[in-house]
Coordinates of C-alpha atoms in Angstrom, one line a residue:
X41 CA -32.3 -6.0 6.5
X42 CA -32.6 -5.9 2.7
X43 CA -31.4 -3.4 0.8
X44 CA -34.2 -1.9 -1.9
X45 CA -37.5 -0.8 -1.2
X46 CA -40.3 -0.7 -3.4
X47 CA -42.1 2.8 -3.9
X48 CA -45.4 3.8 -4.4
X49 CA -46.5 5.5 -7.9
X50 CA -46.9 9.2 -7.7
X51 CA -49.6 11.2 -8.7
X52 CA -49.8 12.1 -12.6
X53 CA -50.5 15.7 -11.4
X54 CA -46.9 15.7 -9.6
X55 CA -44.7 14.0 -11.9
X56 CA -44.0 17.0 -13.7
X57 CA -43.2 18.7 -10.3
X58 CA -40.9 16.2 -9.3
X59 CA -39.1 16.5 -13.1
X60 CA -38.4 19.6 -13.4
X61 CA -37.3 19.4 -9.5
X62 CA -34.5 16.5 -10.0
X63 CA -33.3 18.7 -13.0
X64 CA -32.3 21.4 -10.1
X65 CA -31.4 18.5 -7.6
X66 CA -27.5 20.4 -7.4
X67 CA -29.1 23.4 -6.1
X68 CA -31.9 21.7 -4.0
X69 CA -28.6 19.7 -2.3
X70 CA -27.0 23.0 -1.5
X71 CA -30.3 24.3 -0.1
X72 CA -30.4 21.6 2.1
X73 CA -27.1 21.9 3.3
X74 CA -27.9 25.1 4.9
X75 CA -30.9 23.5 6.1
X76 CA -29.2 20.9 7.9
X77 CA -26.6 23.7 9.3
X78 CA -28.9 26.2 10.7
X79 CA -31.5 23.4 12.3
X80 CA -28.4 21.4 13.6
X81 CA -24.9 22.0 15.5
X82 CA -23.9 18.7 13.9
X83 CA -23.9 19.2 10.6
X84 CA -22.9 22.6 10.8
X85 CA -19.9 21.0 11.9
X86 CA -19.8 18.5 9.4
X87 CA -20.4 21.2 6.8
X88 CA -17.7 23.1 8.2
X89 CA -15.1 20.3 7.8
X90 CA -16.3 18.3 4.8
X91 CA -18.5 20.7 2.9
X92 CA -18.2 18.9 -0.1
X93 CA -18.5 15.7 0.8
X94 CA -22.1 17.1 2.6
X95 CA -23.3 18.5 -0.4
X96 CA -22.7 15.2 -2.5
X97 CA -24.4 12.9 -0.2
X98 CA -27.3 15.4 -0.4
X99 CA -27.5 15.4 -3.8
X100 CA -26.9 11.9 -4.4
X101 CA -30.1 10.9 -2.0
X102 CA -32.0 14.0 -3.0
X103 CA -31.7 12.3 -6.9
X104 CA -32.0 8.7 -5.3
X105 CA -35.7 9.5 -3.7
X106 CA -36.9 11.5 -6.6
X107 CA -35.6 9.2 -9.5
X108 CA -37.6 6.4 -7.2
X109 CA -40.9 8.2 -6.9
X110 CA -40.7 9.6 -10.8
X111 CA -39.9 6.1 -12.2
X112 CA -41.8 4.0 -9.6
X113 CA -38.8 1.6 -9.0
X114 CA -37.0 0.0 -6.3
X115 CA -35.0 2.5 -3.9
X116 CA -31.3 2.1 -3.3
X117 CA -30.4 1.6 0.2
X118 CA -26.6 0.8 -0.6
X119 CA -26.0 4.2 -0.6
X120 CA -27.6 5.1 2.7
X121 CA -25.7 2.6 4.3
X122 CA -22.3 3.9 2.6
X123 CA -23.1 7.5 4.1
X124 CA -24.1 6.1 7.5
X125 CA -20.7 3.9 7.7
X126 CA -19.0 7.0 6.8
X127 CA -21.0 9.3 9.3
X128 CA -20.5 6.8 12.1
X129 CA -16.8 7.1 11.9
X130 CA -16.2 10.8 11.8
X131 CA -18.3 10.6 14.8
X132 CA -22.1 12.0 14.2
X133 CA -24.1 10.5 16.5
X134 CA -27.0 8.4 15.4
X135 CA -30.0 11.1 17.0
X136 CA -28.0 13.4 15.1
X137 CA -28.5 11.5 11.6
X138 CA -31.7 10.3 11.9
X139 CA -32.7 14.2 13.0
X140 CA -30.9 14.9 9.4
X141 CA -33.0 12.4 7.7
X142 CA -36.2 13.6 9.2
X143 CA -35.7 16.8 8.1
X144 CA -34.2 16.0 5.1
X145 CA -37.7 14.5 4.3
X146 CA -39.7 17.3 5.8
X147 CA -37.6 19.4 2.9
X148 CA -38.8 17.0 -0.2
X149 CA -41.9 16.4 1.2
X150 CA -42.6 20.3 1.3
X151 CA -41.1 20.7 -2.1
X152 CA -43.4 18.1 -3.5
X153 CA -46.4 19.3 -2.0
X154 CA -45.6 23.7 -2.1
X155 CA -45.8 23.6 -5.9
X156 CA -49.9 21.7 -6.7
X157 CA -52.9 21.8 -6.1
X158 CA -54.2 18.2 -5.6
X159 CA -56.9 16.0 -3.3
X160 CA -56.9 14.5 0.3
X161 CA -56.3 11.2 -1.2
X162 CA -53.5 12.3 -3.7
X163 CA -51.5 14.2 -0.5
X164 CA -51.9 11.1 1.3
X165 CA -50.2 9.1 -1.2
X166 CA -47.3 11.3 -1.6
X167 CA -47.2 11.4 2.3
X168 CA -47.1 7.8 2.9
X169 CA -44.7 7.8 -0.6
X170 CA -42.0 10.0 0.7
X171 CA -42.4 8.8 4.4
X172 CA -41.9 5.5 3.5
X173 CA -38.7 6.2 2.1
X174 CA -37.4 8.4 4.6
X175 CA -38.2 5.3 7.0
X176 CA -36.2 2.8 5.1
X177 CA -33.4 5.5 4.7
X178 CA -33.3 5.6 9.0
X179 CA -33.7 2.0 9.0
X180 CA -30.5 1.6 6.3
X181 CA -28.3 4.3 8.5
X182 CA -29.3 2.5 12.1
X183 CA -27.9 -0.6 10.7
X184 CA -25.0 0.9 9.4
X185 CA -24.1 2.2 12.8
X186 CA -24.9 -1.0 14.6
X187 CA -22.4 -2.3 12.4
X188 CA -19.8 0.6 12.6
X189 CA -20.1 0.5 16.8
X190 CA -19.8 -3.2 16.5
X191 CA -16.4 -3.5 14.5
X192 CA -14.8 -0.4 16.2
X193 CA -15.5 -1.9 19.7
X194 CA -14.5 -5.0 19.1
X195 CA -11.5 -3.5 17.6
X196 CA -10.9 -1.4 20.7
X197 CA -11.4 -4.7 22.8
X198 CA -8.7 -6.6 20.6
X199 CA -6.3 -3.6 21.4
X200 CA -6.7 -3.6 24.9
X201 CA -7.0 -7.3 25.6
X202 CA -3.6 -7.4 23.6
X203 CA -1.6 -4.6 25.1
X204 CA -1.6 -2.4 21.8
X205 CA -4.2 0.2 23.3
X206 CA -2.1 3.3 23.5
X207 CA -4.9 5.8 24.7
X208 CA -6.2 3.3 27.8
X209 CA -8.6 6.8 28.6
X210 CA -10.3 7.2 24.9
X211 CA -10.4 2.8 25.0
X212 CA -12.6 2.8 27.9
X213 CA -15.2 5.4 27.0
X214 CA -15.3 3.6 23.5
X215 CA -15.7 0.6 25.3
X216 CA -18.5 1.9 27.4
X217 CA -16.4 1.2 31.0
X218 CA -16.5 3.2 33.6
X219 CA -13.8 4.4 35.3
X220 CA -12.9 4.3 37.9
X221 CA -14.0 0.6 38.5
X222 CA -13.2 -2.9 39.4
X223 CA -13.2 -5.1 36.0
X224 CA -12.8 -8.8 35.2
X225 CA -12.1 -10.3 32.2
X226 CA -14.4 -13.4 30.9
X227 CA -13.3 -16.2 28.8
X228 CA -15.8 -19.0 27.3
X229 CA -16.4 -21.4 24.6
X230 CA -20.4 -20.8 25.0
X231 CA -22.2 -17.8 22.3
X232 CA -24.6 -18.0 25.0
X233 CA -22.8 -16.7 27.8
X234 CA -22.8 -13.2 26.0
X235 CA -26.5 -13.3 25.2
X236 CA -26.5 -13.8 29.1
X237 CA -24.7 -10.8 29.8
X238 CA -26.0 -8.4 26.9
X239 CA -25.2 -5.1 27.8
X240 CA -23.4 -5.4 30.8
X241 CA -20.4 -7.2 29.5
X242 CA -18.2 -6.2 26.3
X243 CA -17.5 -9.0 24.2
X244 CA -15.3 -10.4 21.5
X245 CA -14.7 -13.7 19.8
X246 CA -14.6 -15.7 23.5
X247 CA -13.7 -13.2 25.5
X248 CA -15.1 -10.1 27.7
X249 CA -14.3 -7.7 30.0
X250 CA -17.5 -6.7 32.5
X251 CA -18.0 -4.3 35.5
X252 CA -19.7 -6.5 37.3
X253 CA -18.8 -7.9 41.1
X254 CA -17.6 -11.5 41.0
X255 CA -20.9 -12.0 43.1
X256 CA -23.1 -10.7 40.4
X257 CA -20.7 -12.5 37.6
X258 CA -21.6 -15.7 39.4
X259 CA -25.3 -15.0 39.8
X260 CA -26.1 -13.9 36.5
X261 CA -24.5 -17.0 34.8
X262 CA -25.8 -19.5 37.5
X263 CA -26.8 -22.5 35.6
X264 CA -25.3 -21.8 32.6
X265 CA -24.3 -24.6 30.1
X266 CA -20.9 -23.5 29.6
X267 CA -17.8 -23.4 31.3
X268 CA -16.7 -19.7 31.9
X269 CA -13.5 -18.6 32.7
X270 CA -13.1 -15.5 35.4
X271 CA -10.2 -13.4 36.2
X272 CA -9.5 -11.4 39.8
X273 CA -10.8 -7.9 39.6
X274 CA -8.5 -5.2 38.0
X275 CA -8.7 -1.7 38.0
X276 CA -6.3 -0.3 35.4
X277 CA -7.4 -1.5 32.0
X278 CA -3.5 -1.9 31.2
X279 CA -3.6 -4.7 33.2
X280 CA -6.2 -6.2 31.1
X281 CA -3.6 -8.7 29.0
X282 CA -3.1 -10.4 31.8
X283 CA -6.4 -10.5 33.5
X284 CA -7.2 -12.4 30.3
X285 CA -4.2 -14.7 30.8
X286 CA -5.9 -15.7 34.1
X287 CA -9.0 -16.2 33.1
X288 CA -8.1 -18.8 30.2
X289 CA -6.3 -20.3 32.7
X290 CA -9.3 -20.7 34.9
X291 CA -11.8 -21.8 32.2
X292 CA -9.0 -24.4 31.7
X293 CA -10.0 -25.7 35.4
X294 CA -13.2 -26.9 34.2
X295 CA -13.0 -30.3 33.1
X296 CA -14.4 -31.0 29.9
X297 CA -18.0 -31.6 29.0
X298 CA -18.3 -29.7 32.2
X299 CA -20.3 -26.4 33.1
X300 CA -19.7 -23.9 35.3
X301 CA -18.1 -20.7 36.4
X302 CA -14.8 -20.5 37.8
X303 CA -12.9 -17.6 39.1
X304 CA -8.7 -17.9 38.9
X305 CA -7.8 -18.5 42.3
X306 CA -10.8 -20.7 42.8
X307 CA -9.1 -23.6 42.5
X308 CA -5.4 -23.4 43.1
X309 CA -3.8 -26.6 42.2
X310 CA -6.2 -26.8 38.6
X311 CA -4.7 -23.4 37.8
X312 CA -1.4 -24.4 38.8
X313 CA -1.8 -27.7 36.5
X314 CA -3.9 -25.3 33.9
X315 CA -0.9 -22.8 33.5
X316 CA 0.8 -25.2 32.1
X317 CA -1.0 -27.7 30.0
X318 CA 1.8 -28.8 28.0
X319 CA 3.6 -29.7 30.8
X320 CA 1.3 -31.1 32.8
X321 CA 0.1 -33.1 30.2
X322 CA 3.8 -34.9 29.7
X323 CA 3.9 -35.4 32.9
X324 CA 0.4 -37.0 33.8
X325 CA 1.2 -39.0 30.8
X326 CA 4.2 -40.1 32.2
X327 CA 2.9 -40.7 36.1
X328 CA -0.4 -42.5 35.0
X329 CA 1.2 -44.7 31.9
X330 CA 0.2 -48.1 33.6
X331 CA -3.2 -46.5 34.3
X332 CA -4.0 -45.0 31.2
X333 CA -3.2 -48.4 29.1
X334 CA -5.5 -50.6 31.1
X335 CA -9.5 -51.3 29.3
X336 CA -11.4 -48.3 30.0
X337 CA -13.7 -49.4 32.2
X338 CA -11.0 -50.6 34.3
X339 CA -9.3 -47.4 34.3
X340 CA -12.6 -45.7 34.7
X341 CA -12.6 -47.4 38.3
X342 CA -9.7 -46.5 39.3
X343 CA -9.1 -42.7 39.0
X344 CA -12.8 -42.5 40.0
X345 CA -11.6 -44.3 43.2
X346 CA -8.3 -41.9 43.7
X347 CA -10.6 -38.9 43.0
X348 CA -13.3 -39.6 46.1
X349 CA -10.3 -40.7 48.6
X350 CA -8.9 -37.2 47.8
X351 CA -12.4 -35.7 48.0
X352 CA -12.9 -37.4 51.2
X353 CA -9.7 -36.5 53.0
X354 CA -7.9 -39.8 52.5
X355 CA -10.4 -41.6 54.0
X356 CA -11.3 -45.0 52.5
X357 CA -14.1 -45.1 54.6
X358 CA -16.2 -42.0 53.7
X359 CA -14.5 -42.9 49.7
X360 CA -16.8 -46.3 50.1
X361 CA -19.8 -44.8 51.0
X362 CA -19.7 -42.2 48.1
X363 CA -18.6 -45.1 45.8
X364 CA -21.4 -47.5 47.2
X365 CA -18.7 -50.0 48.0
X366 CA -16.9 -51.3 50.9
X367 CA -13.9 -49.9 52.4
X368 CA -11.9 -52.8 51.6
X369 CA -12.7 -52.2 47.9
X370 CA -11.2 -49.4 48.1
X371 CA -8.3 -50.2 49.7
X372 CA -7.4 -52.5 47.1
X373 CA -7.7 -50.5 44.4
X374 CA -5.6 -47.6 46.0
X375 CA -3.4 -50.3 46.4
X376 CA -3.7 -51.2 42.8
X377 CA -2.7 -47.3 41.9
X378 CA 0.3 -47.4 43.7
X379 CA 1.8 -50.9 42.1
X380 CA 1.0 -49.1 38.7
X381 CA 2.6 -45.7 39.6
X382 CA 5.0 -46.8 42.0
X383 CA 3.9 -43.9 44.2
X384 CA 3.5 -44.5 48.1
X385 CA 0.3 -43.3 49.4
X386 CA 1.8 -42.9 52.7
X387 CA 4.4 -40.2 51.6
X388 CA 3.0 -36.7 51.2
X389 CA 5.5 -36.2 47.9
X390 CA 3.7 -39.0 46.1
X391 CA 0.2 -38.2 47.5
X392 CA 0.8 -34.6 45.9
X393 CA 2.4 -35.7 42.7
X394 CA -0.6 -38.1 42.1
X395 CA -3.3 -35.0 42.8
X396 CA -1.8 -32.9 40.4
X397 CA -1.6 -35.8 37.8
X398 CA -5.2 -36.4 38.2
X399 CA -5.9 -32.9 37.9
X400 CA -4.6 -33.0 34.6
X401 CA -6.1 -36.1 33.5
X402 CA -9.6 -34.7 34.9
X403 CA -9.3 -31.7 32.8
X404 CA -7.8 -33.4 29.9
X405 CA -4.8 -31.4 28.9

């Protein structure tokens, strides 16, 4: 949204109207300041704790609109946007603003139009004038909010995804949660798993906490490009630090360049090897050495080979048909893996050890 907006020209016959009117703009503020109270619980409120901040913002956009229709130049929506930070925060709602805003021009509009005696065409113009302005003022102060409710939930999510949130209550109503309810935390890579979600999730940076069931978290981002991470369900938003501890851990199941959505618990061993990368890593490193050193394509062959006898239960059999290649084949080349590991296929120890090297190799950490 920009920030000026270009008025339209006033009437010759109510310049002088609008003069002599921004030479009492301090007393026009003050007037509208009891406007504002008596038509509105809000700002009588507001004018009850910061009266003289009130009167100043009504004075400065009082003198703002009528030096833009006098001198037929650009209006200043920095301003606007200033106030509507400002209301945002001390916590006027936004129907309550824009309500101020509309009457606000209702007020200059009459004060324009009270004082001459012009034409259809003329009122028209000043109409369309003043409206306009009022307009881009609501526009200015909606986009200041959006902006306000953005950093102060995101704020509140950073608190309570980090343990620092010391009112857990006030966090969820600011968050928009309700309560009581199951939550899960959400952790991807992907901007587009929260255009997915919109409303129905909150979300920071790579990370979220929704109301939804697991079943509808799974439906709604069936399909979706990137790999999202999903803890169990929680109920007390305190332990949200380590719902999100799970769910990294779970988006760390999906192998890279992959898709998907996976809830911790899904897949024990991954998480298991995903809890600890670091050492998993090292130790995948050190199991697979031989393997990882050979020409890729030859490598390629191999842990694709180890992968579908473990899909297939062990069976070299079932691991040929879903490699196209005869049993045999397959045989060898587990027979390959274990010369280069110097694991023994026939002890459960080794068979283990080598799944949970793969894992880590599959999921590159």
């Amino acid at each position: 949204m920009g920030t000026r907006l270009v008025a339209t020209p006033l009437p010759e016959e109510l310049l002088a109207l609008a003069r002599s009117q921004r030479a009492q703009v301090k007393r026009l503020a003050v007037a509208l300041v009891e406007l504002l109270s008596s038509r509105t619980e809000c700002y009588r409120r507001v004018a009850h704790q910061y009266p003289d901040e009130l009167q100043l913002v009504c004075e400065r956009h009082l003198r703002t609109a009528l030096d833009s229709l006098i001198e037929s130049r650009d209006v200043e929506l920095a301003g606007v946007l200033k106030t509507g930070r400002t209301q945002a925060r001390i916590g006027i709602t936004l129907p309550d603003a824009l309500r101020g805003y509309r009457l606000a021009g209702t007020y200059m509009y009459e004060l324009l139009v009270s004082g001459a005696v012009f034409t259809p065409e003329q009122m028209l113009q000043t109409s369309t004038t003043v409206w306009r302005i009022i307009d881009a003022f609501s526009e200015a102060l909606t986009a200041a909010y959006r902006e306000v409710d953005g950093l102060d939930r995101s704020d509140v999510l950073d608190q309570v995804l980090e343990g620092r949130a010391d009112d857990l209550d006030e966090a969820a109503r600011a968050l928009g949660l309700p309560a009581p309810a199951k939550l899960v935390v959400l952790v991807s890579d992907d901007p587009a798993v929260a255009d997915v979600l919109g409303t129905q999730a909150v979300w920071r940076r790579n990370a979220g906490i929704t109301a939804l069931s697991l079943d509808l978290v799974r439906r709604t981002l069936a399909g979706s490009p990137g790999a999202v991470g999903v803890s169990t369900p929680f109920t007390d938003l305190g332990e949200a630090p380590a719902a999100l501890h799970r769910a990294r851990i779970a988006r760390r199941c999906v192998p890279r360049e992959s898709g998907g959505v996976v809830v911790f618990g899904d897949m024990p061993v991954a998480a298991l090897v995903a809890g600890a990368p670091v050492l998993a890593n090292e130790l995948a490193q050190e199991l697979f050495a031989r393997v990882l050193t050979l020409p890729e394509a030859e490598k390629d062959i191999l842990l694709n080979t180890l992968e579908a006898w473990y899909a297939e239960g062990g069976s070299a059999k079932n691991a040929g048909k879903v490699l196209y290649v005869h049993p045999n084949t397959v045989r060898y080349r587990m027979r390959r893996i274990e010369d280069l590991t110097g694991r023994d296929l026939d002890r459960p120890q080794s068979v283990a050890e080598l799944y949970l090297a793969l894992q880590a190799v599959r999921l590159g950490l």
